[in-house]
CSV table of C-alpha atoms (C1' of nucleotides) in Angstrom, one decimal:
chain,number,residue,atom,x,y,z
A,1,MET,CA,106.9,94.2,96.1
A,2,PRO,CA,105.3,91.1,94.9
A,3,GLU,CA,102.4,91.4,92.6
A,4,LEU,CA,100.4,88.6,91.0
A,5,PRO,CA,103.1,87.0,89.0
A,6,GLU,CA,105.5,86.9,91.9
A,7,VAL,CA,102.9,85.5,94.3
A,8,GLU,CA,101.9,82.9,91.6
A,9,THR,CA,105.5,81.9,91.3
A,10,VAL,CA,105.9,81.5,95.1
A,11,VAL,CA,102.7,79.4,95.2
A,12,ARG,CA,103.8,77.1,92.4
A,13,ASP,CA,107.2,76.7,94.0
A,14,LEU,CA,105.8,75.9,97.4
A,15,ARG,CA,103.0,73.6,96.3
A,16,PRO,CA,105.0,70.4,95.7
A,17,HIS,CA,107.0,70.8,98.9
A,18,LEU,CA,104.0,71.6,101.2
A,19,THR,CA,101.0,69.6,99.9
A,20,GLY,CA,100.4,66.6,102.2
A,21,CYS,CA,103.2,67.7,104.5
A,22,ALA,CA,102.6,68.3,108.2
A,23,PHE,CA,104.1,71.1,110.4
A,24,THR,CA,106.1,69.7,113.3
A,25,ARG,CA,107.0,72.9,114.9
A,26,VAL,CA,106.3,76.6,114.5
A,27,TRP,CA,108.6,79.4,115.6
A,28,ALA,CA,107.6,83.1,115.5
A,29,GLY,CA,110.0,86.0,116.1
A,30,ARG,CA,109.2,88.9,118.4
A,31,ARG,CA,109.0,91.7,115.9
A,32,LYS,CA,105.5,92.1,114.6
A,33,LEU,CA,104.4,92.2,111.0
A,34,ARG,CA,101.6,94.3,109.7
A,35,LYS,CA,99.4,92.0,111.9
A,36,PRO,CA,100.8,90.4,115.0
A,37,TRP,CA,101.3,86.6,115.0
A,38,LYS,CA,99.3,85.0,117.8
A,39,LYS,CA,101.1,82.3,119.9
A,40,ILE,CA,98.0,80.1,119.9
A,41,TRP,CA,98.4,79.6,116.2
A,42,ASN,CA,101.6,77.6,116.8
A,43,ARG,CA,99.7,74.9,118.6
A,44,GLN,CA,96.9,75.0,116.2
A,45,LEU,CA,99.2,74.3,113.3
A,46,VAL,CA,101.5,71.7,114.8
A,47,GLY,CA,100.7,68.2,113.6
A,48,GLN,CA,98.3,69.5,110.9
A,49,ARG,CA,98.9,68.7,107.2
A,50,VAL,CA,98.7,71.1,104.3
A,51,LEU,CA,95.8,70.3,102.0
A,52,SER,CA,96.5,72.8,99.3
A,53,VAL,CA,98.5,75.9,98.4
A,54,GLU,CA,96.7,78.5,96.3
A,55,ARG,CA,96.8,82.2,95.3
A,56,ARG,CA,94.1,84.8,95.4
A,57,GLY,CA,95.2,88.3,94.1
A,58,LYS,CA,98.4,88.9,96.0
A,59,TRP,CA,97.4,86.6,98.8
A,60,ILE,CA,98.9,83.2,99.5
A,61,VAL,CA,96.2,80.8,100.7
A,62,ILE,CA,97.3,77.6,102.4
A,63,HIS,CA,94.5,75.3,103.4
A,64,ILE,CA,95.3,73.2,106.5
A,65,GLU,CA,93.7,70.2,108.1
A,66,ASN,CA,91.6,71.0,111.1
A,67,ASP,CA,89.5,73.5,109.1
A,68,ALA,CA,92.1,76.3,109.1
A,69,VAL,CA,93.7,78.6,106.5
A,70,LEU,CA,97.1,80.1,106.7
A,71,LEU,CA,96.8,83.4,104.9
A,72,VAL,CA,100.1,85.2,103.9
A,73,HIS,CA,100.7,88.5,102.2
A,74,LEU,CA,104.2,89.4,101.1
A,75,GLY,CA,103.9,93.2,101.4
A,76,MET,CA,106.8,94.9,99.7
A,77,THR,CA,109.7,92.8,100.7
A,78,GLY,CA,108.3,89.4,101.8
A,79,GLN,CA,110.0,86.1,101.0
A,80,PHE,CA,108.3,82.8,101.6
A,81,CYS,CA,110.7,79.9,100.9
A,82,VAL,CA,111.3,76.2,101.6
A,83,LEU,CA,114.9,75.8,102.6
A,84,PRO,CA,117.0,73.0,104.1
A,85,ALA,CA,116.7,73.1,107.9
A,86,GLU,CA,120.5,73.7,108.2
A,87,ALA,CA,120.5,76.7,105.9
A,88,PRO,CA,121.8,79.8,107.8
A,89,MET,CA,119.0,81.8,109.3
A,90,GLN,CA,118.9,85.1,107.5
A,91,ALA,CA,118.2,88.4,109.3
A,92,HIS,CA,114.5,89.5,109.1
A,93,THR,CA,113.2,85.9,109.3
A,94,HIS,CA,110.0,86.2,111.3
A,95,LEU,CA,108.3,82.8,111.0
A,96,VAL,CA,109.8,79.3,110.7
A,97,PHE,CA,107.7,76.2,110.1
A,98,ASP,CA,109.5,72.8,110.5
A,99,LEU,CA,108.2,70.3,108.0
A,100,ALA,CA,107.5,66.7,108.8
A,101,ASP,CA,110.5,65.2,107.0
A,102,GLY,CA,112.7,67.1,109.4
A,103,ARG,CA,115.1,68.3,106.7
A,104,GLN,CA,113.3,71.3,105.4
A,105,GLN,CA,111.7,74.4,106.7
A,106,LEU,CA,109.2,76.9,105.4
A,107,ARG,CA,110.5,80.4,106.3
A,108,PHE,CA,108.8,83.8,106.1
A,109,ARG,CA,111.3,86.6,105.8
A,110,ASP,CA,110.3,90.3,105.4
A,111,ILE,CA,112.7,93.2,105.7
A,112,ARG,CA,110.2,96.0,105.9
A,113,ARG,CA,107.5,94.0,107.7
A,114,PHE,CA,104.7,95.3,105.5
A,115,GLY,CA,103.7,91.7,105.0
A,116,SER,CA,101.4,89.6,107.2
A,117,ALA,CA,100.6,86.0,108.2
A,118,THR,CA,97.3,85.1,109.8
A,119,LEU,CA,95.6,81.8,110.7
A,120,LEU,CA,92.0,81.9,109.9
A,121,ARG,CA,89.6,79.5,111.7
A,122,PRO,CA,87.3,78.2,110.5
A,123,ARG,CA,88.2,78.1,106.9
A,124,SER,CA,84.8,79.5,105.9
A,125,SER,CA,85.9,82.9,107.3
A,126,LEU,CA,88.2,83.2,104.3
A,127,ALA,CA,85.4,84.2,102.0
A,128,SER,CA,84.2,86.9,104.3
A,129,TYR,CA,87.7,88.1,104.9
A,130,PHE,CA,88.1,88.7,101.2
A,131,ALA,CA,84.6,90.0,100.8
A,132,GLU,CA,85.1,92.7,103.5
A,133,SER,CA,88.1,94.1,101.7
A,134,GLY,CA,86.0,94.0,98.5
A,135,LEU,CA,88.7,92.0,96.7
A,136,GLY,CA,88.0,92.0,93.0
A,137,PRO,CA,88.0,89.1,90.5
A,138,GLU,CA,91.2,87.5,89.2
A,139,PRO,CA,92.3,89.2,86.0
A,140,PHE,CA,92.1,86.0,84.0
A,141,ASP,CA,88.4,85.6,85.1
A,142,VAL,CA,87.4,89.1,84.1
A,143,ASP,CA,85.1,89.3,81.1
A,144,ARG,CA,84.7,92.2,78.6
A,145,ASP,CA,81.4,93.4,80.0
A,146,TYR,CA,82.7,93.6,83.6
A,147,PHE,CA,85.7,95.6,82.5
A,148,ARG,CA,83.7,97.9,80.2
A,149,LYS,CA,81.2,98.6,82.9
A,150,ARG,CA,83.7,99.3,85.7
A,151,LEU,CA,86.0,101.5,83.5
A,152,SER,CA,83.2,103.5,81.9
A,153,GLY,CA,81.7,104.3,85.2
A,154,THR,CA,84.7,105.9,86.8
A,155,ALA,CA,86.4,109.3,86.6
A,156,ARG,CA,89.5,107.9,88.3
A,157,CYS,CA,92.7,107.7,86.2
A,158,LEU,CA,93.7,104.4,84.7
A,159,LYS,CA,96.7,104.0,86.9
A,160,ALA,CA,94.6,104.3,90.0
A,161,VAL,CA,92.0,102.0,88.7
A,162,LEU,CA,94.5,99.2,87.9
A,163,LEU,CA,96.1,99.5,91.3
A,164,ASP,CA,92.7,99.2,93.0
A,165,GLN,CA,92.4,95.6,94.2
A,166,ARG,CA,88.6,95.9,94.3
A,167,LEU,CA,88.4,96.2,90.5
A,168,VAL,CA,90.8,93.5,89.6
A,169,ALA,CA,93.0,91.6,92.1
A,170,GLY,CA,96.7,91.3,91.7
A,171,VAL,CA,98.0,94.2,89.6
A,172,GLY,CA,100.6,96.4,91.3
A,173,ASN,CA,102.8,99.3,90.3
A,174,ILE,CA,105.1,97.5,87.8
A,175,TYR,CA,102.4,95.6,85.9
A,176,ALA,CA,100.1,98.6,85.8
A,177,ASP,CA,102.7,100.7,84.1
A,178,GLU,CA,103.7,97.8,81.7
A,179,ALA,CA,100.1,97.1,80.8
A,180,LEU,CA,99.3,100.7,80.1
A,181,PHE,CA,102.3,100.9,77.8
A,182,ALA,CA,101.3,97.7,76.0
A,183,ALA,CA,97.8,99.2,75.6
A,184,ARG,CA,99.3,102.5,74.4
A,185,LEU,CA,97.3,104.4,77.0
A,186,TYR,CA,98.3,107.4,78.9
A,187,PRO,CA,98.1,106.5,82.6
A,188,GLY,CA,96.4,109.8,83.5
A,189,LEU,CA,93.4,109.1,81.3
A,190,ARG,CA,90.1,108.6,83.1
A,191,GLY,CA,88.2,105.4,82.8
A,192,LEU,CA,85.3,107.2,81.2
A,193,ASP,CA,87.6,108.7,78.6
A,194,LEU,CA,88.1,105.3,77.0
A,195,ASP,CA,86.0,103.9,74.1
A,196,ARG,CA,85.1,100.2,74.0
A,197,ASN,CA,88.2,99.3,71.9
A,198,ALA,CA,90.5,101.0,74.3
A,199,VAL,CA,88.9,99.3,77.3
A,200,ASP,CA,89.1,95.9,75.6
A,201,GLY,CA,92.7,96.6,74.7
A,202,LEU,CA,93.6,97.4,78.3
A,203,ARG,CA,91.9,94.3,79.6
A,204,ARG,CA,93.9,92.3,77.0
A,205,ALA,CA,97.1,94.1,77.9
A,206,VAL,CA,96.8,93.3,81.6
A,207,ARG,CA,96.3,89.7,80.9
A,208,VAL,CA,99.1,89.4,78.3
A,209,VAL,CA,101.6,91.2,80.6
A,210,LEU,CA,100.7,89.2,83.7
A,211,LYS,CA,100.8,85.9,81.7
A,212,ARG,CA,104.2,86.7,80.3
A,213,ALA,CA,105.5,87.8,83.7
A,214,ILE,CA,104.4,84.5,85.2
A,215,GLU,CA,106.2,82.6,82.5
A,216,ARG,CA,109.4,84.5,83.5
A,217,ARG,CA,108.8,83.8,87.2
A,218,GLY,CA,108.0,87.4,88.1
A,219,SER,CA,110.3,90.4,88.4
A,220,SER,CA,113.3,90.6,90.8
A,221,ILE,CA,114.4,94.2,91.4
A,222,ARG,CA,116.1,93.7,94.7
A,223,ASP,CA,114.4,91.5,97.3
A,224,TYR,CA,112.0,89.3,95.5
A,225,VAL,CA,112.7,85.6,95.2
A,226,GLY,CA,110.3,82.7,94.5
A,227,GLY,CA,109.4,79.9,96.9
A,228,SER,CA,112.6,78.0,96.0
A,229,GLY,CA,114.8,81.1,96.5
A,230,LEU,CA,115.2,81.6,92.7
A,231,ARG,CA,115.0,85.1,91.3
A,232,GLY,CA,112.6,86.1,88.5
A,233,GLU,CA,113.5,87.2,85.0
A,234,TYR,CA,110.8,89.6,83.9
A,235,GLN,CA,112.7,92.7,85.0
A,236,ASN,CA,114.8,92.1,81.9
A,237,GLU,CA,111.7,92.7,79.8
A,238,PHE,CA,110.4,95.9,81.4
A,239,ARG,CA,109.5,98.4,78.7
A,240,VAL,CA,108.8,101.4,80.9
A,241,TYR,CA,109.0,100.5,84.5
A,242,GLY,CA,112.1,102.0,86.1
A,243,ARG,CA,113.4,103.2,82.7
A,244,THR,CA,113.0,106.9,83.1
A,245,GLY,CA,115.1,108.7,80.5
A,246,GLU,CA,115.8,105.6,78.5
A,247,PRO,CA,114.5,105.4,74.9
A,248,CYS,CA,111.0,103.9,74.4
A,249,PRO,CA,111.4,100.5,72.8
A,250,ARG,CA,108.8,101.5,70.2
A,251,CYS,CA,109.7,105.1,69.2
A,252,ARG,CA,112.9,106.0,71.0
A,253,THR,CA,111.3,108.9,72.9
A,254,PRO,CA,112.8,109.1,76.4
A,255,ILE,CA,110.5,107.4,78.9
A,256,ALA,CA,109.0,109.9,81.3
A,257,ARG,CA,108.1,109.6,85.0
A,258,MET,CA,105.3,111.2,87.0
A,259,VAL,CA,103.5,110.5,90.2
A,260,LEU,CA,99.9,109.2,89.9
A,261,ALA,CA,97.8,107.8,92.6
A,262,GLY,CA,100.7,108.4,94.9
A,263,ARG,CA,102.9,106.0,92.9
A,264,SER,CA,105.8,106.5,90.6
A,265,THR,CA,104.5,106.0,87.1
A,266,HIS,CA,106.5,105.4,84.0
A,267,TYR,CA,105.3,105.9,80.4
A,268,CYS,CA,106.2,106.9,76.9
A,269,PRO,CA,105.0,110.5,76.3
A,270,ARG,CA,104.8,109.9,72.6
A,271,CYS,CA,103.1,106.5,72.1
A,272,GLN,CA,100.9,106.5,75.2
A,273,ALA,CA,98.5,109.0,73.8
A,274,LYS,CA,96.5,111.3,75.9
A,275,ASN,CA,93.6,111.0,73.5
A,276,VAL,CA,92.1,107.6,73.4
A,277,ASN,CA,92.5,106.4,69.9
A,278,PRO,CA,94.8,108.7,68.0
A,279,ARG,CA,94.9,106.9,64.7
A,280,VAL,CA,91.2,106.5,64.4
A,281,SER,CA,89.5,109.4,66.1
A,282,ALA,CA,91.4,112.6,66.6
A,283,ARG,CA,88.0,114.3,67.0
A,284,ARG,CA,87.6,112.6,70.4
A,285,ARG,CA,90.6,114.4,71.8
A,286,ALA,CA,89.5,116.0,75.1
A,287,PRO,CA,91.0,119.5,75.4
A,288,ALA,CA,91.6,119.2,79.1
A,289,LEU,CA,93.8,116.2,78.5
A,290,ILE,CA,96.2,117.5,75.9
A,291,THR,CA,97.6,120.4,78.0
A,292,GLU,CA,100.5,119.8,80.4
A,293,ALA,CA,103.3,117.4,79.7
B,1,DA,C1',83.2,108.8,95.5
B,2,DT,C1',87.9,110.0,95.2
B,3,DA,C1',92.3,112.3,95.7
B,4,DG,C1',96.0,113.3,98.5
B,5,DG,C1',98.7,112.7,102.4
B,6,DC,C1',100.6,110.0,106.0
B,7,DG,C1',102.2,106.0,108.5
B,8,DC,C1',103.9,101.5,108.8
B,9,DC,C1',109.4,99.6,108.2
B,10,DT,C1',114.4,98.9,106.5
B,11,DG,C1',117.9,99.5,103.2
B,12,DC,C1',120.1,101.5,99.3
B,13,DT,C1',121.6,105.3,96.2
B,14,DG,C1',123.0,109.7,94.8
B,15,DG,C1',124.1,114.4,95.7
B,16,DC,C1',126.5,117.6,98.3
C,1,DT,C1',134.3,109.9,104.1
C,2,DG,C1',129.9,111.1,106.0
C,3,DC,C1',125.4,112.8,106.2
C,4,DC,C1',120.7,113.4,104.5
C,5,DA,C1',117.0,113.3,101.4
C,6,DG,C1',114.6,110.5,98.4
C,7,DC,C1',113.2,106.3,96.8
C,8,DA,C1',111.3,101.3,96.8
C,9,DG,C1',107.2,95.8,94.3
C,10,DG,C1',101.6,97.3,99.4
C,11,DC,C1',97.9,98.8,101.9
C,12,DG,C1',94.9,101.0,105.3
C,13,DC,C1',93.5,105.2,107.6
C,14,DC,C1',92.4,109.9,107.7
C,15,DT,C1',91.0,114.4,105.8
C,16,DA,C1',89.0,117.5,102.5
DNA sequence: ATAGGCGCCTGCTGGC
DNA sequence: TGCCAGCAGGCGCCTA
């Protein structure tokens, strides 16, 4: 579910509630998440204050006193909210952290349990944790040269490249499709098919789409809510994602759907050209890419 | 190196 | 009405 804009929204919502606040009690349910929660972490967290709440890619990073980090991933259906302690406990709530004021709780809820919560100690292991997974740079930190280099060197399709967290961290299925539409690029093009302009355009599109989605507090299709329980609004601005058969907002051609990199992929068959730069260089059209619909 | 397939989970929708 | 297949915002593992 949650991609960079959703996780960023959660982090921004949680930050004012958690920063400087101590955990007074931790409760963990029996059913395990992607990684099991260890009982010893309860004791290690109680009495400790939150130093900061940050985001890295799709990860929520909560720095705690006592040289620890609470690392949370929302998977597909994770919700991480501060709620009044008396709020009814919803089904699929797996972790509850009582906050020092006694009136509020931080709760982790996850229907499909693809999410995870881990306590890392010491804090310095955070860097190696991300390094081992090869987590790439934040999209807003990526410069032109890096993007050109990584794109030109790969025969993988653009959709797969954008979903690969090692290249750029935080893009998921929705924003990959939306960015490719914004850049007018066919998702099945290979990285090395693109000229410099196209690569630069894609980098720009990723940033613009993510930034706008953050402004709209992310996208709520079914389960996603921010850290305050509020839904996002960007789903109202989708141009292709989930709009199979509806008219393209630019040219009215029906939006098409195909499976790429194992994921449902939505695009406009007319304005997302299979050749790189249709208006400028029809010559560059690669024959292998203009067959099949 | 990379694509494809599966598994991990639950819940909802649409077709018959 | 009921059943079943297919689908869903993620990711890691395996195989070819």
